[in-house]
Short mmCIF file of N, CA and C in Angstrom, two decimals:
data_model
loop_
_atom_site.label_atom_id
_atom_site.label_comp_id
_atom_site.label_asym_id
_atom_site.label_seq_id
_atom_site.Cartn_x
_atom_site.Cartn_y
_atom_site.Cartn_z
N MET A 1 49.09 6.60 -41.62
CA MET A 1 47.76 6.79 -41.16
C MET A 1 47.82 7.37 -39.76
N LYS A 2 47.09 8.41 -39.55
CA LYS A 2 47.09 9.11 -38.29
C LYS A 2 45.88 8.69 -37.47
N LEU A 3 46.16 8.10 -36.27
CA LEU A 3 45.07 7.65 -35.40
C LEU A 3 44.84 8.67 -34.29
N ARG A 4 43.60 8.94 -34.07
CA ARG A 4 43.25 9.87 -32.99
C ARG A 4 42.50 9.12 -31.90
N SER A 5 42.81 9.50 -30.71
CA SER A 5 42.14 8.89 -29.57
C SER A 5 40.81 9.60 -29.34
N ARG A 6 39.79 8.84 -29.14
CA ARG A 6 38.48 9.44 -28.92
C ARG A 6 38.26 9.80 -27.44
N ASN A 7 38.96 9.10 -26.56
CA ASN A 7 38.82 9.39 -25.13
C ASN A 7 39.87 10.41 -24.73
N ARG A 8 39.46 11.60 -24.71
CA ARG A 8 40.38 12.67 -24.39
C ARG A 8 40.08 13.16 -22.96
N VAL A 9 41.13 13.30 -22.15
CA VAL A 9 40.99 13.77 -20.79
C VAL A 9 41.02 15.29 -20.81
N THR A 10 40.01 15.86 -20.20
CA THR A 10 39.96 17.32 -20.15
C THR A 10 40.56 17.78 -18.83
N PRO A 11 41.45 18.73 -18.86
CA PRO A 11 42.11 19.19 -17.63
C PRO A 11 41.27 20.21 -16.87
N GLU A 12 40.05 19.87 -16.55
CA GLU A 12 39.18 20.77 -15.80
C GLU A 12 39.05 20.27 -14.37
N PHE A 13 38.91 21.20 -13.46
CA PHE A 13 38.76 20.87 -12.04
C PHE A 13 37.39 21.33 -11.59
N SER A 14 36.62 20.43 -11.00
CA SER A 14 35.28 20.77 -10.55
C SER A 14 35.32 21.18 -9.08
N MET A 15 34.87 22.36 -8.79
CA MET A 15 34.84 22.87 -7.41
C MET A 15 33.57 22.47 -6.68
N ALA A 16 32.64 21.83 -7.33
CA ALA A 16 31.35 21.51 -6.72
C ALA A 16 31.50 20.57 -5.54
N SER A 17 32.31 19.54 -5.66
CA SER A 17 32.42 18.57 -4.58
C SER A 17 33.13 19.16 -3.35
N ILE A 18 34.18 19.93 -3.57
CA ILE A 18 34.88 20.52 -2.43
C ILE A 18 34.04 21.60 -1.77
N THR A 19 33.23 22.31 -2.54
CA THR A 19 32.33 23.31 -1.98
C THR A 19 31.29 22.64 -1.10
N ASP A 20 30.78 21.49 -1.51
CA ASP A 20 29.82 20.76 -0.69
C ASP A 20 30.43 20.32 0.64
N VAL A 21 31.66 19.83 0.60
CA VAL A 21 32.32 19.38 1.82
C VAL A 21 32.55 20.55 2.77
N ILE A 22 33.00 21.67 2.25
CA ILE A 22 33.25 22.84 3.09
C ILE A 22 31.94 23.36 3.68
N PHE A 23 30.88 23.35 2.90
CA PHE A 23 29.58 23.79 3.40
C PHE A 23 29.09 22.88 4.53
N LEU A 24 29.26 21.56 4.38
CA LEU A 24 28.84 20.63 5.42
C LEU A 24 29.66 20.82 6.70
N LEU A 25 30.96 21.03 6.57
CA LEU A 25 31.79 21.27 7.75
C LEU A 25 31.40 22.57 8.45
N LEU A 26 31.15 23.61 7.68
CA LEU A 26 30.73 24.88 8.24
C LEU A 26 29.41 24.73 8.99
N THR A 27 28.47 24.02 8.41
CA THR A 27 27.17 23.79 9.05
C THR A 27 27.35 23.00 10.34
N PHE A 28 28.18 21.97 10.32
CA PHE A 28 28.42 21.16 11.50
C PHE A 28 29.00 21.99 12.63
N PHE A 29 30.03 22.79 12.35
CA PHE A 29 30.66 23.58 13.40
C PHE A 29 29.74 24.68 13.93
N MET A 30 28.92 25.25 13.06
CA MET A 30 27.98 26.27 13.52
C MET A 30 26.93 25.68 14.45
N LEU A 31 26.44 24.49 14.12
CA LEU A 31 25.42 23.86 14.96
C LEU A 31 25.99 23.41 16.30
N THR A 32 27.18 22.85 16.30
CA THR A 32 27.75 22.40 17.57
C THR A 32 28.16 23.57 18.45
N ALA A 33 28.61 24.67 17.87
CA ALA A 33 28.99 25.83 18.67
C ALA A 33 27.77 26.48 19.31
N SER A 34 26.68 26.57 18.60
CA SER A 34 25.48 27.19 19.17
C SER A 34 24.81 26.27 20.18
N ALA A 35 24.92 24.97 20.03
CA ALA A 35 24.33 24.04 20.99
C ALA A 35 25.08 24.09 22.31
N ASN A 36 26.36 24.33 22.26
CA ASN A 36 27.17 24.38 23.47
C ASN A 36 26.84 25.60 24.33
N GLN A 37 26.50 26.71 23.72
CA GLN A 37 26.21 27.93 24.46
C GLN A 37 24.86 27.85 25.17
N SER A 38 23.92 27.19 24.61
CA SER A 38 22.59 27.13 25.22
C SER A 38 22.35 25.80 25.93
N ALA A 39 23.40 25.15 26.38
CA ALA A 39 23.24 23.86 27.05
C ALA A 39 22.53 24.03 28.38
N LEU A 40 22.85 25.09 29.12
CA LEU A 40 22.18 25.36 30.38
C LEU A 40 21.33 26.62 30.23
N ASN A 41 20.05 26.44 30.33
CA ASN A 41 19.14 27.58 30.22
C ASN A 41 18.67 27.92 31.63
N ILE A 42 19.45 28.74 32.32
CA ILE A 42 19.11 29.10 33.69
C ILE A 42 19.01 30.61 33.82
N LYS A 43 18.23 31.02 34.76
CA LYS A 43 18.10 32.44 35.05
C LYS A 43 18.68 32.67 36.43
N LEU A 44 19.72 33.47 36.49
CA LEU A 44 20.40 33.70 37.74
C LEU A 44 19.63 34.68 38.61
N PRO A 45 19.62 34.46 39.93
CA PRO A 45 18.93 35.40 40.81
C PRO A 45 19.71 36.70 40.95
N THR A 46 18.98 37.74 41.32
CA THR A 46 19.64 39.03 41.53
C THR A 46 19.74 39.30 43.02
N ALA A 47 20.70 40.11 43.39
CA ALA A 47 20.89 40.46 44.79
C ALA A 47 21.37 41.90 44.89
N LYS A 48 21.06 42.53 45.98
CA LYS A 48 21.52 43.89 46.22
C LYS A 48 22.79 43.81 47.04
N GLY A 49 23.68 44.72 46.78
CA GLY A 49 24.93 44.74 47.53
C GLY A 49 26.10 44.92 46.60
N GLN A 50 27.26 45.02 47.20
CA GLN A 50 28.46 45.20 46.42
C GLN A 50 29.22 43.89 46.34
N GLU A 51 29.95 43.75 45.26
CA GLU A 51 30.77 42.57 45.10
C GLU A 51 32.02 42.73 45.95
N MET A 52 32.29 41.75 46.78
CA MET A 52 33.45 41.80 47.65
C MET A 52 34.68 41.36 46.86
N PRO A 53 35.76 42.13 46.93
CA PRO A 53 36.96 41.71 46.22
C PRO A 53 37.54 40.46 46.88
N ALA A 54 37.99 39.55 46.05
CA ALA A 54 38.57 38.31 46.56
C ALA A 54 39.94 38.60 47.16
N GLU A 55 40.09 38.30 48.43
CA GLU A 55 41.35 38.54 49.11
C GLU A 55 42.29 37.38 48.82
N ARG A 56 43.44 37.70 48.30
CA ARG A 56 44.42 36.67 47.98
C ARG A 56 45.30 36.39 49.18
N VAL A 57 45.46 35.14 49.50
CA VAL A 57 46.35 34.72 50.56
C VAL A 57 47.55 34.07 49.90
N TYR A 58 48.73 34.61 50.19
CA TYR A 58 49.97 34.09 49.62
C TYR A 58 50.72 33.31 50.68
N ILE A 59 51.15 32.12 50.31
CA ILE A 59 52.00 31.32 51.19
C ILE A 59 53.31 31.12 50.45
N GLY A 60 54.37 31.68 51.03
CA GLY A 60 55.69 31.55 50.43
C GLY A 60 56.45 30.39 51.06
N VAL A 61 57.26 29.74 50.23
CA VAL A 61 58.11 28.65 50.70
C VAL A 61 59.54 28.99 50.28
N SER A 62 60.41 29.12 51.27
CA SER A 62 61.81 29.44 50.95
C SER A 62 62.58 28.16 50.65
N MET A 63 63.79 28.34 50.15
CA MET A 63 64.59 27.17 49.78
C MET A 63 65.04 26.37 51.01
N ASN A 64 65.03 26.99 52.19
CA ASN A 64 65.42 26.25 53.39
C ASN A 64 64.22 25.75 54.18
N GLY A 65 63.02 25.76 53.59
CA GLY A 65 61.85 25.14 54.20
C GLY A 65 61.06 26.02 55.14
N LYS A 66 61.26 27.31 55.11
CA LYS A 66 60.48 28.23 55.95
C LYS A 66 59.24 28.67 55.19
N TYR A 67 58.14 28.83 55.93
CA TYR A 67 56.87 29.21 55.34
C TYR A 67 56.55 30.65 55.73
N PHE A 68 55.94 31.38 54.78
CA PHE A 68 55.55 32.77 55.01
C PHE A 68 54.10 32.93 54.57
N LEU A 69 53.28 33.44 55.48
CA LEU A 69 51.87 33.71 55.17
C LEU A 69 51.74 35.21 54.97
N ASN A 70 51.47 35.62 53.74
CA ASN A 70 51.42 37.04 53.37
C ASN A 70 52.68 37.77 53.84
N LYS A 71 53.83 37.20 53.54
CA LYS A 71 55.16 37.75 53.81
C LYS A 71 55.54 37.78 55.29
N LYS A 72 54.77 37.09 56.14
CA LYS A 72 55.11 36.99 57.55
C LYS A 72 55.45 35.55 57.87
N LEU A 73 56.55 35.35 58.59
CA LEU A 73 57.00 34.01 58.94
C LEU A 73 55.95 33.31 59.78
N ILE A 74 55.67 32.04 59.44
CA ILE A 74 54.68 31.26 60.17
C ILE A 74 55.23 29.84 60.35
N ALA A 75 54.91 29.25 61.48
CA ALA A 75 55.36 27.88 61.74
C ALA A 75 54.55 26.91 60.88
N LYS A 76 55.17 25.79 60.56
CA LYS A 76 54.54 24.80 59.68
C LYS A 76 53.24 24.27 60.27
N ASN A 77 53.22 24.03 61.57
CA ASN A 77 52.01 23.46 62.19
C ASN A 77 50.90 24.50 62.39
N GLU A 78 51.17 25.78 62.16
CA GLU A 78 50.16 26.82 62.32
C GLU A 78 49.48 27.20 61.00
N ILE A 79 49.95 26.65 59.89
CA ILE A 79 49.42 27.05 58.59
C ILE A 79 47.96 26.64 58.43
N GLU A 80 47.65 25.37 58.67
CA GLU A 80 46.29 24.89 58.45
C GLU A 80 45.27 25.58 59.36
N PRO A 81 45.51 25.70 60.69
CA PRO A 81 44.51 26.41 61.51
C PRO A 81 44.34 27.87 61.13
N THR A 82 45.43 28.51 60.72
CA THR A 82 45.35 29.91 60.30
C THR A 82 44.53 30.05 59.03
N LEU A 83 44.74 29.14 58.07
CA LEU A 83 43.95 29.18 56.83
C LEU A 83 42.47 28.92 57.11
N LYS A 84 42.17 28.01 58.03
CA LYS A 84 40.77 27.75 58.37
C LYS A 84 40.12 28.99 58.96
N THR A 85 40.86 29.73 59.77
CA THR A 85 40.33 30.97 60.35
C THR A 85 40.11 32.02 59.26
N ILE A 86 41.07 32.14 58.36
CA ILE A 86 40.95 33.14 57.29
C ILE A 86 39.80 32.82 56.35
N PHE A 87 39.66 31.54 55.99
CA PHE A 87 38.66 31.13 55.00
C PHE A 87 37.34 30.69 55.62
N ASN A 88 37.09 31.03 56.87
CA ASN A 88 35.90 30.57 57.57
C ASN A 88 34.61 30.94 56.84
N ALA A 89 34.48 32.16 56.39
CA ALA A 89 33.25 32.61 55.74
C ALA A 89 33.42 32.79 54.23
N ASN A 90 34.51 32.34 53.68
CA ASN A 90 34.78 32.53 52.25
C ASN A 90 34.15 31.37 51.46
N PRO A 91 33.25 31.66 50.49
CA PRO A 91 32.60 30.58 49.73
C PRO A 91 33.54 29.87 48.75
N SER A 92 34.57 30.56 48.28
CA SER A 92 35.52 29.91 47.37
C SER A 92 36.95 30.21 47.83
N PRO A 93 37.40 29.50 48.86
CA PRO A 93 38.73 29.78 49.40
C PRO A 93 39.83 29.42 48.42
N THR A 94 40.74 30.36 48.22
CA THR A 94 41.85 30.17 47.29
C THR A 94 43.11 30.77 47.90
N PHE A 95 44.22 30.04 47.77
CA PHE A 95 45.49 30.63 48.17
C PHE A 95 46.53 30.37 47.11
N VAL A 96 47.56 31.22 47.13
CA VAL A 96 48.61 31.18 46.13
C VAL A 96 49.89 30.65 46.79
N ILE A 97 50.48 29.64 46.16
CA ILE A 97 51.76 29.12 46.63
C ILE A 97 52.85 29.80 45.83
N ALA A 98 53.69 30.55 46.53
CA ALA A 98 54.83 31.21 45.89
C ALA A 98 56.09 30.54 46.42
N ALA A 99 56.49 29.47 45.79
CA ALA A 99 57.64 28.70 46.26
C ALA A 99 58.89 29.08 45.49
N ASP A 100 59.99 29.13 46.20
CA ASP A 100 61.28 29.37 45.58
C ASP A 100 61.59 28.22 44.63
N GLU A 101 62.27 28.51 43.53
CA GLU A 101 62.55 27.44 42.58
C GLU A 101 63.50 26.39 43.15
N GLU A 102 64.19 26.72 44.23
CA GLU A 102 65.08 25.77 44.89
C GLU A 102 64.39 25.09 46.08
N ALA A 103 63.11 25.40 46.34
CA ALA A 103 62.39 24.81 47.47
C ALA A 103 62.20 23.32 47.23
N LEU A 104 62.14 22.59 48.33
CA LEU A 104 61.95 21.15 48.22
C LEU A 104 60.52 20.82 47.80
N HIS A 105 60.40 19.75 47.08
CA HIS A 105 59.10 19.31 46.57
C HIS A 105 58.17 18.98 47.73
N LYS A 106 58.70 18.37 48.78
CA LYS A 106 57.84 17.97 49.91
C LYS A 106 57.21 19.16 50.60
N ASP A 107 57.87 20.32 50.59
CA ASP A 107 57.30 21.52 51.22
C ASP A 107 56.09 22.03 50.43
N VAL A 108 56.17 21.96 49.13
CA VAL A 108 55.04 22.39 48.29
C VAL A 108 53.91 21.37 48.37
N VAL A 109 54.24 20.09 48.39
CA VAL A 109 53.22 19.04 48.50
C VAL A 109 52.49 19.14 49.83
N PHE A 110 53.18 19.54 50.88
CA PHE A 110 52.54 19.75 52.19
C PHE A 110 51.42 20.77 52.08
N LEU A 111 51.68 21.89 51.39
CA LEU A 111 50.65 22.91 51.21
C LEU A 111 49.51 22.42 50.32
N MET A 112 49.84 21.67 49.29
CA MET A 112 48.80 21.14 48.40
C MET A 112 47.94 20.11 49.13
N ASP A 113 48.52 19.38 50.07
CA ASP A 113 47.76 18.42 50.86
C ASP A 113 46.76 19.14 51.77
N ILE A 114 47.19 20.26 52.35
CA ILE A 114 46.26 21.07 53.16
C ILE A 114 45.09 21.54 52.31
N ALA A 115 45.39 22.00 51.10
CA ALA A 115 44.33 22.46 50.19
C ALA A 115 43.40 21.32 49.82
N ASN A 116 43.93 20.14 49.58
CA ASN A 116 43.11 19.00 49.20
C ASN A 116 42.19 18.57 50.35
N ARG A 117 42.71 18.52 51.56
CA ARG A 117 41.90 18.10 52.71
C ARG A 117 40.77 19.08 52.99
N ASN A 118 41.02 20.37 52.80
CA ASN A 118 40.03 21.39 53.14
C ASN A 118 39.26 21.93 51.93
N LYS A 119 39.51 21.34 50.76
CA LYS A 119 38.85 21.73 49.52
C LYS A 119 39.09 23.20 49.18
N TYR A 120 40.35 23.63 49.32
CA TYR A 120 40.76 24.97 48.91
C TYR A 120 41.27 24.90 47.49
N LYS A 121 41.12 25.99 46.78
CA LYS A 121 41.71 26.10 45.45
C LYS A 121 43.13 26.61 45.60
N VAL A 122 44.01 26.13 44.73
CA VAL A 122 45.42 26.50 44.83
C VAL A 122 45.88 27.09 43.51
N LEU A 123 46.63 28.18 43.60
CA LEU A 123 47.30 28.76 42.44
C LEU A 123 48.80 28.68 42.70
N ILE A 124 49.57 28.42 41.66
CA ILE A 124 51.02 28.36 41.78
C ILE A 124 51.58 29.61 41.12
N ALA A 125 52.32 30.40 41.89
CA ALA A 125 52.90 31.64 41.36
C ALA A 125 54.17 31.32 40.57
N THR A 126 54.29 31.94 39.40
CA THR A 126 55.48 31.80 38.56
C THR A 126 55.84 33.15 38.00
N ASN A 127 57.05 33.26 37.51
CA ASN A 127 57.49 34.46 36.80
C ASN A 127 57.25 34.26 35.33
N PRO A 128 56.84 35.29 34.60
CA PRO A 128 56.67 35.14 33.15
C PRO A 128 58.02 34.98 32.47
N HIS A 129 58.01 34.31 31.32
CA HIS A 129 59.24 34.13 30.55
C HIS A 129 59.68 35.45 29.95
N THR A 130 60.96 35.66 29.93
CA THR A 130 61.49 36.82 29.24
C THR A 130 61.87 36.38 27.83
N GLN A 131 62.19 37.31 26.97
CA GLN A 131 62.53 36.98 25.58
C GLN A 131 63.75 36.08 25.49
N GLU A 132 64.73 36.23 26.40
CA GLU A 132 65.94 35.42 26.31
C GLU A 132 65.67 33.96 26.65
N GLU A 133 64.65 33.68 27.52
CA GLU A 133 64.40 32.32 27.97
C GLU A 133 63.59 31.50 26.97
N LYS A 134 62.91 32.14 26.04
CA LYS A 134 62.05 31.41 25.12
C LYS A 134 62.78 30.63 24.11
#
């Protein structure tokens, strides 16, 4: 006697549920992305004049602890007063620290402390990686 099973599993895959999930995720990301762009609804004022190029000030630190302001040797105690003079009328003062890779950590921290006290922005100069170093 041959018995047949009445409960047969059909090997079909329904895409309806996964389509709903993808649609909900797409809707969520679209709404959050558009809300982020219009978070601040401000109208900026206009002004006549030319945009002044931002002058970069470079402070170099050699491996033996000597400081250079735009490639000119400067004494350690003259750095802060000189920067205050340079950045006197600058609304966003920024300087670049170009330290030798063998320079002492304390020499770089000294410059960062000056920036912190005077609320200057600091950039650290580095060389880009070459293919061999990656």
